[in-house]
PDB file of C-alpha atoms in Angstrom:
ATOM      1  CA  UNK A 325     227.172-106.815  -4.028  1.00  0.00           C
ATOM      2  CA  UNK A 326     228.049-104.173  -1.493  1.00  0.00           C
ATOM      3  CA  UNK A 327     227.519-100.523  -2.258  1.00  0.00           C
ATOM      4  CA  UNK A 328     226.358 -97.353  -0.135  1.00  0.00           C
ATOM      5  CA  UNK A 329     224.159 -94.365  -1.414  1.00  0.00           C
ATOM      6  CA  UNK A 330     225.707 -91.169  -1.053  1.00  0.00           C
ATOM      7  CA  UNK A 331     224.420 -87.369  -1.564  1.00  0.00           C
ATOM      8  CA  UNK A 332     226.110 -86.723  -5.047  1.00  0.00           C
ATOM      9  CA  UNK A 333     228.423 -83.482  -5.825  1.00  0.00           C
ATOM     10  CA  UNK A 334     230.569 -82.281  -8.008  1.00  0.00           C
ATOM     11  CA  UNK A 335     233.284 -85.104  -7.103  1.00  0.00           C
ATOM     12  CA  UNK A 336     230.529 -87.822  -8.733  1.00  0.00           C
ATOM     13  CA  UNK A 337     229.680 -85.932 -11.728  1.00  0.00           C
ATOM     14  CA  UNK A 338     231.361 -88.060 -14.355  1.00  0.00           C
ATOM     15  CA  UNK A 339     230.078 -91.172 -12.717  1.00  0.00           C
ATOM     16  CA  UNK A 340     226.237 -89.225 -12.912  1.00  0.00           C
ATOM     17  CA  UNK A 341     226.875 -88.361 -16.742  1.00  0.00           C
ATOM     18  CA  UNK A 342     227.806 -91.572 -17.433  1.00  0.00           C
ATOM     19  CA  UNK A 343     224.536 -93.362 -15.699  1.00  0.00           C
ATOM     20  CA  UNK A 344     221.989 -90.207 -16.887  1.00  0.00           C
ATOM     21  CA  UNK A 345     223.197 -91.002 -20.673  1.00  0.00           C
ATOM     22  CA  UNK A 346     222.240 -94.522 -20.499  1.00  0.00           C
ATOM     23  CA  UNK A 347     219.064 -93.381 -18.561  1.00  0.00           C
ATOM     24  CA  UNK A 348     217.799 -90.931 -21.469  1.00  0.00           C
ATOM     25  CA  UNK A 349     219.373 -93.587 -23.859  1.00  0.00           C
ATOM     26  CA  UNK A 350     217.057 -96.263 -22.108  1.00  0.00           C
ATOM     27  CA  UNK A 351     214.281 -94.148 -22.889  1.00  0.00           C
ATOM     28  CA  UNK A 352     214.825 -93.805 -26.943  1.00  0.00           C
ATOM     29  CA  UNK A 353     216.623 -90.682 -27.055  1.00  0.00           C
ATOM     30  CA  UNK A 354     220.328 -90.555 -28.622  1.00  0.00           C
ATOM     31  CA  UNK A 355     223.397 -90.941 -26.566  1.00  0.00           C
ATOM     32  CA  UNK A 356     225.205 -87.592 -25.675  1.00  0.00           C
ATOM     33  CA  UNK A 357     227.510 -87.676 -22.676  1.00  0.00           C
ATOM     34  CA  UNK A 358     228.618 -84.189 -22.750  1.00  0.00           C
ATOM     35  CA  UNK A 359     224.914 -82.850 -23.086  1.00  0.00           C
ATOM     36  CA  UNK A 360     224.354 -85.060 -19.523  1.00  0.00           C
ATOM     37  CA  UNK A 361     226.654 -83.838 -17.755  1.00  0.00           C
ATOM     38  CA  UNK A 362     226.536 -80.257 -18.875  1.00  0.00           C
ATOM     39  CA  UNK A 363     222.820 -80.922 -17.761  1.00  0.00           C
ATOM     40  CA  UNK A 364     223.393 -82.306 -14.358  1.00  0.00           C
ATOM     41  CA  UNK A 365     226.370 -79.759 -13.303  1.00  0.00           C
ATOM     42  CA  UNK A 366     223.630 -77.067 -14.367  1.00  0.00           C
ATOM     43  CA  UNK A 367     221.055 -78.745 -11.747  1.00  0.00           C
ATOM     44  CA  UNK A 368     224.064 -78.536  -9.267  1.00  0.00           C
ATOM     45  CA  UNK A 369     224.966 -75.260  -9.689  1.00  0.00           C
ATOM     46  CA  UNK A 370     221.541 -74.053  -9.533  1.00  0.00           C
ATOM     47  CA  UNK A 371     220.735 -76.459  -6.589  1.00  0.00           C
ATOM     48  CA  UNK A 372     217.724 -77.011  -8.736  1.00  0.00           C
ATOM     49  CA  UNK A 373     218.093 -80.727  -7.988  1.00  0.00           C
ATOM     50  CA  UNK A 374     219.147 -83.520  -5.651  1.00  0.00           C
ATOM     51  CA  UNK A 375     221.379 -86.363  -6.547  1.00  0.00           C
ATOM     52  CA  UNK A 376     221.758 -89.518  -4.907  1.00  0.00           C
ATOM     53  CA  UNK A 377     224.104 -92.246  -6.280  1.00  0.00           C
ATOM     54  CA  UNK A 378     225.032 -96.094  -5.286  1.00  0.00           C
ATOM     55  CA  UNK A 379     228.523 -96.688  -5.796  1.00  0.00           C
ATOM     56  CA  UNK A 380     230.225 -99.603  -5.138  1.00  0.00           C
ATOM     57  CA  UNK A 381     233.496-100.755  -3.256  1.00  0.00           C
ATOM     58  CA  UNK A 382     235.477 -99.333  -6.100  1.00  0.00           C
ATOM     59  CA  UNK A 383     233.655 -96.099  -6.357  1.00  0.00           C
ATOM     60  CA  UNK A 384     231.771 -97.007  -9.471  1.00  0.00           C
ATOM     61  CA  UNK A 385     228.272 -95.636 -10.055  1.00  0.00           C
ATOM     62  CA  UNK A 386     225.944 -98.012 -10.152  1.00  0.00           C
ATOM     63  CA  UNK A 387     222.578 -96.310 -10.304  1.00  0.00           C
ATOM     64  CA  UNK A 388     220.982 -92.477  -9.342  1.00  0.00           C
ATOM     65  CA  UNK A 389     218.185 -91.116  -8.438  1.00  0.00           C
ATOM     66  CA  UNK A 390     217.624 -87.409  -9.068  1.00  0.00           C
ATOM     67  CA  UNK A 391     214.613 -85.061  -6.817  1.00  0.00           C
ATOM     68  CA  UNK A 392     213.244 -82.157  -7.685  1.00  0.00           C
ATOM     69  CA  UNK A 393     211.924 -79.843  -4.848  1.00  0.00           C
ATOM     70  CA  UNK A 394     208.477 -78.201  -5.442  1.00  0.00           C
ATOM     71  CA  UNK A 395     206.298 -76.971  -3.088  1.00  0.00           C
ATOM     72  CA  UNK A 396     202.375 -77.837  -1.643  1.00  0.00           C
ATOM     73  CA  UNK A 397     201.420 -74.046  -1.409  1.00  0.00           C
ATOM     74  CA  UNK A 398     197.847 -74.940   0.409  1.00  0.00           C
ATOM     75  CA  UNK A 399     200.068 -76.887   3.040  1.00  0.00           C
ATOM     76  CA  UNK A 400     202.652 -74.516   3.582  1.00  0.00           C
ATOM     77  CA  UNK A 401     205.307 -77.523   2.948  1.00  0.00           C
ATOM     78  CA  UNK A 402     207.966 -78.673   0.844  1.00  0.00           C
ATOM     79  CA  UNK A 403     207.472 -81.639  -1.692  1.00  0.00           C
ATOM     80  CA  UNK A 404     210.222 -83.427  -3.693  1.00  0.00           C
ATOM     81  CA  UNK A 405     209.550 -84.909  -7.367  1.00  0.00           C
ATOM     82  CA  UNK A 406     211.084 -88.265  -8.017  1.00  0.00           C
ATOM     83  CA  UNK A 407     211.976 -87.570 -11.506  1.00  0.00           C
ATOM     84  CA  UNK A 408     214.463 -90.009 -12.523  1.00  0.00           C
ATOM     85  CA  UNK A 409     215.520 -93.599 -10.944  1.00  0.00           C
ATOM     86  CA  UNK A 410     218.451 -95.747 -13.057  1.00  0.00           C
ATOM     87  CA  UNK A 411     220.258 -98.736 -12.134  1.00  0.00           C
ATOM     88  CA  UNK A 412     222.803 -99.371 -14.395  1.00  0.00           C
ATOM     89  CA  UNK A 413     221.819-103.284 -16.071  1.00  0.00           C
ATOM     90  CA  UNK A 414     224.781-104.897 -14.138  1.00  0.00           C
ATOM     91  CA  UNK A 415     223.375-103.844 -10.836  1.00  0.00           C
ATOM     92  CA  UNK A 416     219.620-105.171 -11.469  1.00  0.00           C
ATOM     93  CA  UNK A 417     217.957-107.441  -9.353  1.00  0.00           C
ATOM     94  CA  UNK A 418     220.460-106.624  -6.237  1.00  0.00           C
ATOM     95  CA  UNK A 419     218.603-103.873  -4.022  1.00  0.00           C
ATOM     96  CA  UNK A 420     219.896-100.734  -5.763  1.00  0.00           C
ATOM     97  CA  UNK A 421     216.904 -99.323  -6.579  1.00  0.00           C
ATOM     98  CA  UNK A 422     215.464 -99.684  -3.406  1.00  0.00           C
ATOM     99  CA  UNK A 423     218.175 -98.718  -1.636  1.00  0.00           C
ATOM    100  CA  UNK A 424     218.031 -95.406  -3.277  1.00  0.00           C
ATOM    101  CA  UNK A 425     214.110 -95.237  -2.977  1.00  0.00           C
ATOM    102  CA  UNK A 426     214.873 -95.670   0.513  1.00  0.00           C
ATOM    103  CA  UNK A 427     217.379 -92.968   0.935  1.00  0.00           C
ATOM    104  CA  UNK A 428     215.040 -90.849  -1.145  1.00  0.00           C
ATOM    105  CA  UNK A 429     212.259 -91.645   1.592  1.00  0.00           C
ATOM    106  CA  UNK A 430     214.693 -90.621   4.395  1.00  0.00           C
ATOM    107  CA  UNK A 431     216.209 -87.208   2.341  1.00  0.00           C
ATOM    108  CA  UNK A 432     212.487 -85.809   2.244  1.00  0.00           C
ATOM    109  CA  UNK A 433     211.633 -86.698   5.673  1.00  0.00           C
ATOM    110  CA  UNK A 434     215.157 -84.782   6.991  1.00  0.00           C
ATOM    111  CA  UNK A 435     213.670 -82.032   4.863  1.00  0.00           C
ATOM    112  CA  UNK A 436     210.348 -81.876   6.333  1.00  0.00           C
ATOM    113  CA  UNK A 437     208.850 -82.792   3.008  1.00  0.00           C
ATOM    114  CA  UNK A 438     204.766 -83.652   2.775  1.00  0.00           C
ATOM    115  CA  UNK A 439     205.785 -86.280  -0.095  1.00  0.00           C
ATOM    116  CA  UNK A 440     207.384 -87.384  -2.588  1.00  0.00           C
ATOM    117  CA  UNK A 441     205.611 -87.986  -6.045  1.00  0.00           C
ATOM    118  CA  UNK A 442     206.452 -89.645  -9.171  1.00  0.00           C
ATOM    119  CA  UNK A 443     204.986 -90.888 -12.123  1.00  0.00           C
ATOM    120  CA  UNK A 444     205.622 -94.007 -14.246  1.00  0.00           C
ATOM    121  CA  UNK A 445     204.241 -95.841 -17.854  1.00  0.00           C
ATOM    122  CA  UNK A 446     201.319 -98.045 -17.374  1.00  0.00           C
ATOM    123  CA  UNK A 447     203.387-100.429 -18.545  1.00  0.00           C
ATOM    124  CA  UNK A 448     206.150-100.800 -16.249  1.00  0.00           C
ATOM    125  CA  UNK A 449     205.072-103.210 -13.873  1.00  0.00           C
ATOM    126  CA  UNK A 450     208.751-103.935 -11.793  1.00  0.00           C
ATOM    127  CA  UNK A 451     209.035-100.066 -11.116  1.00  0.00           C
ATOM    128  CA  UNK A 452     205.281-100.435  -9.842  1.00  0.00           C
ATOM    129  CA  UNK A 453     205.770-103.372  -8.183  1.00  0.00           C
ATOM    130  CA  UNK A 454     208.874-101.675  -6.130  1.00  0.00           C
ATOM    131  CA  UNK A 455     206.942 -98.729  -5.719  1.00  0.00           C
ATOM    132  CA  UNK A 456     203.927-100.617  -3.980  1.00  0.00           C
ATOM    133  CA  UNK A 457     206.233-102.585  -1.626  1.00  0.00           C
ATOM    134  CA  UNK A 458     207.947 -99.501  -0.027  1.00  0.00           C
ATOM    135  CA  UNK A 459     204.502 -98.640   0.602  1.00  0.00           C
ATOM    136  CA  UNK A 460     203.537 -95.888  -2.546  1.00  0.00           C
ATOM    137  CA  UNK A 461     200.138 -95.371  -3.680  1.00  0.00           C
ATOM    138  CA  UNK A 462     199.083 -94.512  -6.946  1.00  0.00           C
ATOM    139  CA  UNK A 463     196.085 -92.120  -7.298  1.00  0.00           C
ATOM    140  CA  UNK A 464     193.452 -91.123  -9.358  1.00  0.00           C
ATOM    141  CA  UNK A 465     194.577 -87.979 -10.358  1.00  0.00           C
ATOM    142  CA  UNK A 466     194.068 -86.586 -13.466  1.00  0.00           C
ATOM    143  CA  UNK A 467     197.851 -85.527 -14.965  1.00  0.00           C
ATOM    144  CA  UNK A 468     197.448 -82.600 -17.202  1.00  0.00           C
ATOM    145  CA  UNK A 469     200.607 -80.886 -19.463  1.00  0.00           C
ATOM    146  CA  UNK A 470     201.002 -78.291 -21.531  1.00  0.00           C
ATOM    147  CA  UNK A 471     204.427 -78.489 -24.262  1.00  0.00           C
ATOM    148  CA  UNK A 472     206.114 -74.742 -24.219  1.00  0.00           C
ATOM    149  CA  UNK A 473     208.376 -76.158 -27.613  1.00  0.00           C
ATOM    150  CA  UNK A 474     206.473 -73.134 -29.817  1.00  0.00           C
ATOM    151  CA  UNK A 475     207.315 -69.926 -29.527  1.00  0.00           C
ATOM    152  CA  UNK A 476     204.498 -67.908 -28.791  1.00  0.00           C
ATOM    153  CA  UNK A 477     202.955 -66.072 -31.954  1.00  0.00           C
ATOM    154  CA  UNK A 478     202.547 -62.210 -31.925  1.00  0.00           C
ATOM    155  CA  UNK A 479     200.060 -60.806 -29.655  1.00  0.00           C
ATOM    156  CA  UNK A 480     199.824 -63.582 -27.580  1.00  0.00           C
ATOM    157  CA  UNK A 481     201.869 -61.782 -25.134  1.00  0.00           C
TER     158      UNK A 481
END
């Protein structure tokens, strides 16, 4: 299978939409196109998020991965966030998603980026696997979050 990985933009969006739905989909949450993309062309517009996407000969998306820049404030430098990685089922087993680990590797070091960081289930041993081979540790860290879904009560200002 021959593909490239390009910097997505607005030209890809529908291809993105398409390939985020069955990402969130993937992981249990119901299908809604339109919330996707409205989603993605937000990131875009806000350049709160890089895009890159395999396509194939025909132009067809075949998987995405999305970074989010951050910051190391006690190194002065830029970090990127691998949030998302999707290869469409068709395209399994056939380089895609290390292809576009790859290019994600090579985007951050253009950028002058410290690292890139992501985190995966326990229980996804290929993405681990793939991650270990292009030469990612996983650390010790302790991963703390806090959910902002309540509103906060009066006087808590």
């Amino acid at each position: 299978m021959r593909f490239q990985i390009v910097h997505a933009g607005a030209e890809h969006l529908d291809q993105l939409a398409r390939l985020f739905d069955e990402y969130r989909r993937f992981y249990g949450k119901p299908g809604d196109p339109v919330g996707a993309r409205q989603f993605l062309r937000e990131r875009m517009l806000q350049l709160q998020s890089m895009m890159l996407l395999a396509i194939d000969e025909d132009g067809d998306g075949l998987g995405f991965v999305q970074l989010y820049p951050s910051f190391s404030s006690v190194s002065l430098a830029p970090v990127f966030v691998l949030n998302d990685l999707y290869v469409a089922p068709a395209a399994r087993r056939r380089g895609v998603a290390r292809s576009l680990m790859e290019a994600a590797h090579r985007h951050g070091r253009q950028l002058g980026a410290l690292r890139l960081q992501l985190e995966t289930s326990a229980d996804n041993r290929s993405a681990q696997a793939l991650y270990e081979s292009l030469g990612w540790s996983q650390d010790a860290n302790w991963h703390y979050s806090l959910a902002l879904e309540e509103p906060l009560q009066s006087g808590e200002r």
